mmCIF file with all atom_site columns, C-alpha atoms in Angstrom:
data_model
loop_
_atom_site.group_PDB
_atom_site.id
_atom_site.type_symbol
_atom_site.label_atom_id
_atom_site.label_alt_id
_atom_site.label_comp_id
_atom_site.label_asym_id
_atom_site.label_entity_id
_atom_site.label_seq_id
_atom_site.pdbx_PDB_ins_code
_atom_site.Cartn_x
_atom_site.Cartn_y
_atom_site.Cartn_z
_atom_site.occupancy
_atom_site.B_iso_or_equiv
_atom_site.pdbx_formal_charge
_atom_site.auth_seq_id
_atom_site.auth_comp_id
_atom_site.auth_asym_id
_atom_site.auth_atom_id
_atom_site.pdbx_PDB_model_num
ATOM 1   C CA . MET A 1 1   ? -46.839 -10.449 43.286 1.00 43.00 ? 13  MET A CA 1
ATOM 2   C CA . MET A 1 2   ? -43.337 -10.261 43.758 1.00 43.00 ? 14  MET A CA 1
ATOM 3   C CA . ALA A 1 3   ? -41.607 -12.177 40.812 1.00 48.00 ? 15  ALA A CA 1
ATOM 4   C CA . ASN A 1 4   ? -38.171 -13.068 39.185 1.00 42.00 ? 16  ASN A CA 1
ATOM 5   C CA . PRO A 1 5   ? -37.730 -10.753 36.558 1.00 39.00 ? 17  PRO A CA 1
ATOM 6   C CA . ALA A 1 6   ? -35.732 -13.313 34.714 1.00 36.00 ? 18  ALA A CA 1
ATOM 7   C CA . ALA A 1 7   ? -38.515 -16.098 35.384 1.00 43.00 ? 19  ALA A CA 1
ATOM 8   C CA . VAL A 1 8   ? -41.087 -13.735 33.402 1.00 47.00 ? 20  VAL A CA 1
ATOM 9   C CA . ASN A 1 9   ? -38.618 -12.233 31.032 1.00 40.00 ? 21  ASN A CA 1
ATOM 10  C CA . LEU A 1 10  ? -40.144 -8.845  30.417 1.00 39.00 ? 22  LEU A CA 1
ATOM 11  C CA . SER A 1 11  ? -37.938 -7.394  28.138 1.00 34.00 ? 23  SER A CA 1
ATOM 12  C CA . PRO A 1 12  ? -37.390 -6.543  25.260 1.00 36.00 ? 24  PRO A CA 1
ATOM 13  C CA . LYS A 1 13  ? -39.112 -2.880  25.544 1.00 40.00 ? 25  LYS A CA 1
ATOM 14  C CA . HIS A 1 14  ? -41.192 -0.857  23.378 1.00 41.00 ? 26  HIS A CA 1
ATOM 15  C CA . PRO A 1 15  ? -40.096 2.779   22.573 1.00 42.00 ? 27  PRO A CA 1
ATOM 16  C CA . SER A 1 16  ? -42.788 3.331   25.382 1.00 46.00 ? 28  SER A CA 1
ATOM 17  C CA . GLY A 1 17  ? -41.130 1.646   28.010 1.00 50.00 ? 29  GLY A CA 1
ATOM 18  C CA . ASP A 1 18  ? -43.747 -0.955  28.163 1.00 53.00 ? 30  ASP A CA 1
ATOM 19  C CA . PRO A 1 19  ? -42.599 -4.728  27.970 1.00 51.00 ? 31  PRO A CA 1
ATOM 20  C CA . ASP A 1 20  ? -43.461 -6.671  24.175 1.00 50.00 ? 32  ASP A CA 1
ATOM 21  C CA . PRO A 1 21  ? -46.162 -9.082  25.416 1.00 46.00 ? 33  PRO A CA 1
ATOM 22  C CA . ALA A 1 22  ? -44.610 -11.287 22.395 1.00 46.00 ? 34  ALA A CA 1
ATOM 23  C CA . GLU A 1 23  ? -41.489 -11.527 24.012 1.00 55.00 ? 35  GLU A CA 1
ATOM 24  C CA . ALA A 1 24  ? -42.630 -12.279 27.543 1.00 69.00 ? 36  ALA A CA 1
ATOM 25  C CA . VAL A 1 25  ? -42.779 -15.565 28.725 1.00 87.00 ? 37  VAL A CA 1
ATOM 26  C CA . LEU A 1 26  ? -45.561 -14.455 31.073 1.00 92.00 ? 38  LEU A CA 1
ATOM 27  C CA . ASP A 1 27  ? -47.331 -11.049 30.971 1.00 93.00 ? 39  ASP A CA 1
ATOM 28  C CA . LEU A 1 28  ? -48.254 -10.350 34.352 1.00 92.00 ? 40  LEU A CA 1
ATOM 29  C CA . VAL A 1 29  ? -49.378 -6.833  33.640 1.00 92.00 ? 41  VAL A CA 1
ATOM 30  C CA . HIS A 1 30  ? -52.154 -8.371  31.570 1.00 93.00 ? 42  HIS A CA 1
ATOM 31  C CA . LEU A 1 31  ? -52.687 -10.996 34.189 1.00 94.00 ? 43  LEU A CA 1
ATOM 32  C CA . SER A 1 32  ? -52.974 -8.434  36.818 1.00 92.00 ? 44  SER A CA 1
ATOM 33  C CA . ARG A 1 33  ? -55.465 -6.387  34.139 1.00 93.00 ? 45  ARG A CA 1
ATOM 34  C CA . GLN A 1 34  ? -57.710 -9.406  34.315 1.00 92.00 ? 46  GLN A CA 1
ATOM 35  C CA . THR A 1 35  ? -57.707 -9.619  37.929 1.00 93.00 ? 47  THR A CA 1
ATOM 36  C CA . PHE A 1 36  ? -57.964 -6.146  38.845 1.00 93.00 ? 48  PHE A CA 1
ATOM 37  C CA . GLY A 1 37  ? -54.699 -6.207  40.971 1.00 91.00 ? 49  GLY A CA 1
ATOM 38  C CA . ASP A 1 38  ? -56.107 -8.685  42.864 1.00 92.00 ? 50  ASP A CA 1
ATOM 39  C CA . HIS A 1 39  ? -52.820 -10.735 43.868 1.00 92.00 ? 51  HIS A CA 1
ATOM 40  C CA . ALA A 1 40  ? -54.347 -13.903 45.747 1.00 93.00 ? 52  ALA A CA 1
ATOM 41  C CA . LEU A 1 41  ? -56.265 -14.187 42.485 1.00 94.00 ? 53  LEU A CA 1
ATOM 42  C CA . GLU A 1 42  ? -53.278 -13.937 40.270 1.00 94.00 ? 54  GLU A CA 1
ATOM 43  C CA . THR A 1 43  ? -51.615 -16.803 42.652 1.00 94.00 ? 55  THR A CA 1
ATOM 44  C CA . GLU A 1 44  ? -54.929 -18.725 42.177 1.00 95.00 ? 56  GLU A CA 1
ATOM 45  C CA . LEU A 1 45  ? -54.520 -18.348 38.521 1.00 95.00 ? 57  LEU A CA 1
ATOM 46  C CA . LEU A 1 46  ? -51.397 -19.100 37.846 1.00 96.00 ? 58  LEU A CA 1
ATOM 47  C CA . ALA A 1 47  ? -51.744 -22.562 40.004 1.00 96.00 ? 59  ALA A CA 1
ATOM 48  C CA . LEU A 1 48  ? -54.515 -23.735 38.014 1.00 96.00 ? 60  LEU A CA 1
ATOM 49  C CA . PHE A 1 49  ? -53.192 -22.860 35.045 1.00 96.00 ? 61  PHE A CA 1
ATOM 50  C CA . GLU A 1 50  ? -50.138 -24.709 35.971 1.00 96.00 ? 62  GLU A CA 1
ATOM 51  C CA . ARG A 1 51  ? -51.538 -27.611 36.759 1.00 95.00 ? 63  ARG A CA 1
ATOM 52  C CA . GLN A 1 52  ? -54.003 -27.693 33.846 1.00 94.00 ? 64  GLN A CA 1
ATOM 53  C CA . ALA A 1 53  ? -50.990 -26.953 31.563 1.00 94.00 ? 65  ALA A CA 1
ATOM 54  C CA . SER A 1 54  ? -48.935 -29.927 33.347 1.00 94.00 ? 66  SER A CA 1
ATOM 55  C CA . GLN A 1 55  ? -52.182 -32.397 32.702 1.00 92.00 ? 67  GLN A CA 1
ATOM 56  C CA . LEU A 1 56  ? -52.141 -30.924 28.888 1.00 92.00 ? 68  LEU A CA 1
ATOM 57  C CA . SER A 1 57  ? -48.428 -31.566 28.219 1.00 91.00 ? 69  SER A CA 1
ATOM 58  C CA . ARG A 1 58  ? -48.828 -35.010 29.542 1.00 89.00 ? 70  ARG A CA 1
ATOM 59  C CA . ARG A 1 59  ? -51.834 -35.895 27.308 1.00 88.00 ? 71  ARG A CA 1
ATOM 60  C CA . LEU A 1 60  ? -49.750 -34.226 24.218 1.00 88.00 ? 72  LEU A CA 1
ATOM 61  C CA . GLU A 1 61  ? -47.095 -36.237 25.196 1.00 85.00 ? 73  GLU A CA 1
ATOM 62  C CA . ALA A 1 62  ? -49.059 -39.658 24.878 1.00 81.00 ? 74  ALA A CA 1
ATOM 63  C CA . PRO A 1 63  ? -48.007 -41.617 21.871 1.00 73.00 ? 75  PRO A CA 1
ATOM 64  C CA . ARG A 1 64  ? -50.215 -40.395 18.732 1.00 73.00 ? 76  ARG A CA 1
ATOM 65  C CA . SER A 1 65  ? -52.782 -42.828 17.889 1.00 62.00 ? 77  SER A CA 1
ATOM 66  C CA . MET A 1 66  ? -54.998 -42.555 14.718 1.00 53.00 ? 78  MET A CA 1
ATOM 67  C CA . GLY A 1 67  ? -58.117 -40.593 15.009 1.00 58.00 ? 79  GLY A CA 1
ATOM 68  C CA . ASP A 1 68  ? -56.660 -39.108 17.758 1.00 83.00 ? 80  ASP A CA 1
ATOM 69  C CA . ALA A 1 69  ? -56.525 -35.316 15.700 1.00 85.00 ? 81  ALA A CA 1
ATOM 70  C CA . SER A 1 70  ? -59.714 -34.519 17.164 1.00 88.00 ? 82  SER A CA 1
ATOM 71  C CA . ALA A 1 71  ? -58.927 -35.047 20.513 1.00 89.00 ? 83  ALA A CA 1
ATOM 72  C CA . ARG A 1 72  ? -55.584 -32.757 19.962 1.00 91.00 ? 84  ARG A CA 1
ATOM 73  C CA . ILE A 1 73  ? -57.039 -30.357 18.500 1.00 92.00 ? 85  ILE A CA 1
ATOM 74  C CA . ASP A 1 74  ? -59.668 -29.773 21.682 1.00 92.00 ? 86  ASP A CA 1
ATOM 75  C CA . LEU A 1 75  ? -56.467 -29.830 23.837 1.00 92.00 ? 87  LEU A CA 1
ATOM 76  C CA . ALA A 1 76  ? -54.902 -27.267 21.896 1.00 94.00 ? 88  ALA A CA 1
ATOM 77  C CA . HIS A 1 77  ? -57.649 -25.052 21.894 1.00 95.00 ? 89  HIS A CA 1
ATOM 78  C CA . MET A 1 78  ? -57.956 -25.610 25.432 1.00 93.00 ? 90  MET A CA 1
ATOM 79  C CA . LEU A 1 79  ? -54.532 -24.398 25.886 1.00 95.00 ? 91  LEU A CA 1
ATOM 80  C CA . LYS A 1 80  ? -54.954 -21.130 23.589 1.00 96.00 ? 92  LYS A CA 1
ATOM 81  C CA . GLY A 1 81  ? -57.809 -19.890 25.976 1.00 95.00 ? 93  GLY A CA 1
ATOM 82  C CA . SER A 1 82  ? -56.580 -20.612 29.348 1.00 95.00 ? 94  SER A CA 1
ATOM 83  C CA . ALA A 1 83  ? -52.782 -19.497 28.189 1.00 96.00 ? 95  ALA A CA 1
ATOM 84  C CA . ARG A 1 84  ? -54.517 -16.363 26.758 1.00 95.00 ? 96  ARG A CA 1
ATOM 85  C CA . SER A 1 85  ? -56.176 -15.342 30.376 1.00 94.00 ? 97  SER A CA 1
ATOM 86  C CA . VAL A 1 86  ? -53.547 -15.505 32.264 1.00 95.00 ? 98  VAL A CA 1
ATOM 87  C CA . GLY A 1 87  ? -50.761 -13.643 30.013 1.00 94.00 ? 99  GLY A CA 1
ATOM 88  C CA . ALA A 1 88  ? -48.829 -16.690 28.755 1.00 96.00 ? 100 ALA A CA 1
ATOM 89  C CA . PHE A 1 89  ? -49.430 -15.854 24.879 1.00 95.00 ? 101 PHE A CA 1
ATOM 90  C CA . ALA A 1 90  ? -46.527 -17.569 23.432 1.00 95.00 ? 102 ALA A CA 1
ATOM 91  C CA . VAL A 1 91  ? -47.865 -20.792 24.811 1.00 96.00 ? 103 VAL A CA 1
ATOM 92  C CA . ALA A 1 92  ? -51.231 -19.229 23.325 1.00 96.00 ? 104 ALA A CA 1
ATOM 93  C CA . ALA A 1 93  ? -49.188 -18.753 19.858 1.00 96.00 ? 105 ALA A CA 1
ATOM 94  C CA . ALA A 1 94  ? -47.662 -21.947 19.759 1.00 96.00 ? 106 ALA A CA 1
ATOM 95  C CA . ALA A 1 95  ? -51.391 -23.856 21.056 1.00 96.00 ? 107 ALA A CA 1
ATOM 96  C CA . GLU A 1 96  ? -53.037 -21.781 17.923 1.00 96.00 ? 108 GLU A CA 1
ATOM 97  C CA . ALA A 1 97  ? -50.138 -22.992 15.232 1.00 96.00 ? 109 ALA A CA 1
ATOM 98  C CA . TYR A 1 98  ? -50.489 -26.264 16.678 1.00 95.00 ? 110 TYR A CA 1
ATOM 99  C CA . GLU A 1 99  ? -54.385 -26.591 16.510 1.00 95.00 ? 111 GLU A CA 1
ATOM 100 C CA . THR A 1 100 ? -54.700 -25.342 12.601 1.00 95.00 ? 112 THR A CA 1
ATOM 101 C CA . ALA A 1 101 ? -51.842 -27.889 11.546 1.00 94.00 ? 113 ALA A CA 1
ATOM 102 C CA . LEU A 1 102 ? -53.835 -30.269 12.842 1.00 92.00 ? 114 LEU A CA 1
ATOM 103 C CA . ARG A 1 103 ? -57.269 -29.288 11.471 1.00 92.00 ? 115 ARG A CA 1
ATOM 104 C CA . ALA A 1 104 ? -55.328 -28.416 8.130  1.00 92.00 ? 116 ALA A CA 1
ATOM 105 C CA . GLY A 1 105 ? -53.778 -32.249 8.541  1.00 88.00 ? 117 GLY A CA 1
ATOM 106 C CA . ASP A 1 106 ? -50.154 -30.451 8.155  1.00 87.00 ? 118 ASP A CA 1
ATOM 107 C CA . ALA A 1 107 ? -47.051 -32.558 8.379  1.00 88.00 ? 119 ALA A CA 1
ATOM 108 C CA . ARG A 1 108 ? -45.402 -30.049 10.676 1.00 91.00 ? 120 ARG A CA 1
ATOM 109 C CA . GLU A 1 109 ? -47.984 -30.887 13.561 1.00 89.00 ? 121 GLU A CA 1
ATOM 110 C CA . ALA A 1 110 ? -45.685 -33.070 15.361 1.00 89.00 ? 122 ALA A CA 1
ATOM 111 C CA . ALA A 1 111 ? -43.016 -30.286 15.332 1.00 93.00 ? 123 ALA A CA 1
ATOM 112 C CA . LEU A 1 112 ? -45.470 -27.796 16.310 1.00 94.00 ? 124 LEU A CA 1
ATOM 113 C CA . CYS A 1 113 ? -46.522 -29.868 19.069 1.00 93.00 ? 125 CYS A CA 1
ATOM 114 C CA . GLY A 1 114 ? -42.886 -30.333 20.538 1.00 93.00 ? 126 GLY A CA 1
ATOM 115 C CA . ARG A 1 115 ? -42.774 -26.507 20.228 1.00 95.00 ? 127 ARG A CA 1
ATOM 116 C CA . LEU A 1 116 ? -45.987 -26.238 22.251 1.00 96.00 ? 128 LEU A CA 1
ATOM 117 C CA . LEU A 1 117 ? -44.373 -28.776 25.154 1.00 95.00 ? 129 LEU A CA 1
ATOM 118 C CA . ALA A 1 118 ? -41.379 -26.331 25.379 1.00 96.00 ? 130 ALA A CA 1
ATOM 119 C CA . GLU A 1 119 ? -43.698 -22.938 25.705 1.00 96.00 ? 131 GLU A CA 1
ATOM 120 C CA . ILE A 1 120 ? -45.636 -25.231 28.167 1.00 96.00 ? 132 ILE A CA 1
ATOM 121 C CA . GLU A 1 121 ? -42.273 -25.699 30.251 1.00 95.00 ? 133 GLU A CA 1
ATOM 122 C CA . ALA A 1 122 ? -41.039 -22.293 29.957 1.00 94.00 ? 134 ALA A CA 1
ATOM 123 C CA . VAL A 1 123 ? -44.573 -20.994 31.345 1.00 96.00 ? 135 VAL A CA 1
ATOM 124 C CA . ARG A 1 124 ? -44.481 -23.642 33.962 1.00 94.00 ? 136 ARG A CA 1
ATOM 125 C CA . GLY A 1 125 ? -40.905 -22.254 35.440 1.00 92.00 ? 137 GLY A CA 1
ATOM 126 C CA . ALA A 1 126 ? -41.375 -19.009 34.777 1.00 92.00 ? 138 ALA A CA 1
ATOM 127 C CA . ILE A 1 127 ? -44.960 -19.797 37.335 1.00 94.00 ? 139 ILE A CA 1
ATOM 128 C CA . ALA A 1 128 ? -42.699 -21.969 40.218 1.00 92.00 ? 140 ALA A CA 1
ATOM 129 C CA . ASP A 1 129 ? -40.177 -19.136 40.187 1.00 89.00 ? 141 ASP A CA 1
ATOM 130 C CA . ILE A 1 130 ? -43.442 -16.832 41.440 1.00 88.00 ? 142 ILE A CA 1
ATOM 131 C CA . LEU A 1 131 ? -45.291 -19.143 43.332 1.00 87.00 ? 143 LEU A CA 1
#
């Protein structure tokens, strides 16, 4: 899989020379490990994640109504798991923070949802550059 290095943002580096996964938009090394280096499977997983992230983003952007916290918790939880599987760790962290805020009734949940949506867009852009 050839990717634009700027799109995947694999810097800064640890002293070992390996990219810092916490700073990467998309950790392609992780994805390659998950797929045992199968580039066709990597492409398929990225395309599936992009579609899922797009659909879930639209649902998260919908106006909030009373009683929809449970549905939003489920959406955030789904995103967290799928993001981790493809190496979109910033999305996973943002989804986890949003999920936690929703469960706690934290007033910051709207801001955390905005952060999650921004992280999703960054990863979708990186995936578009790859696909």
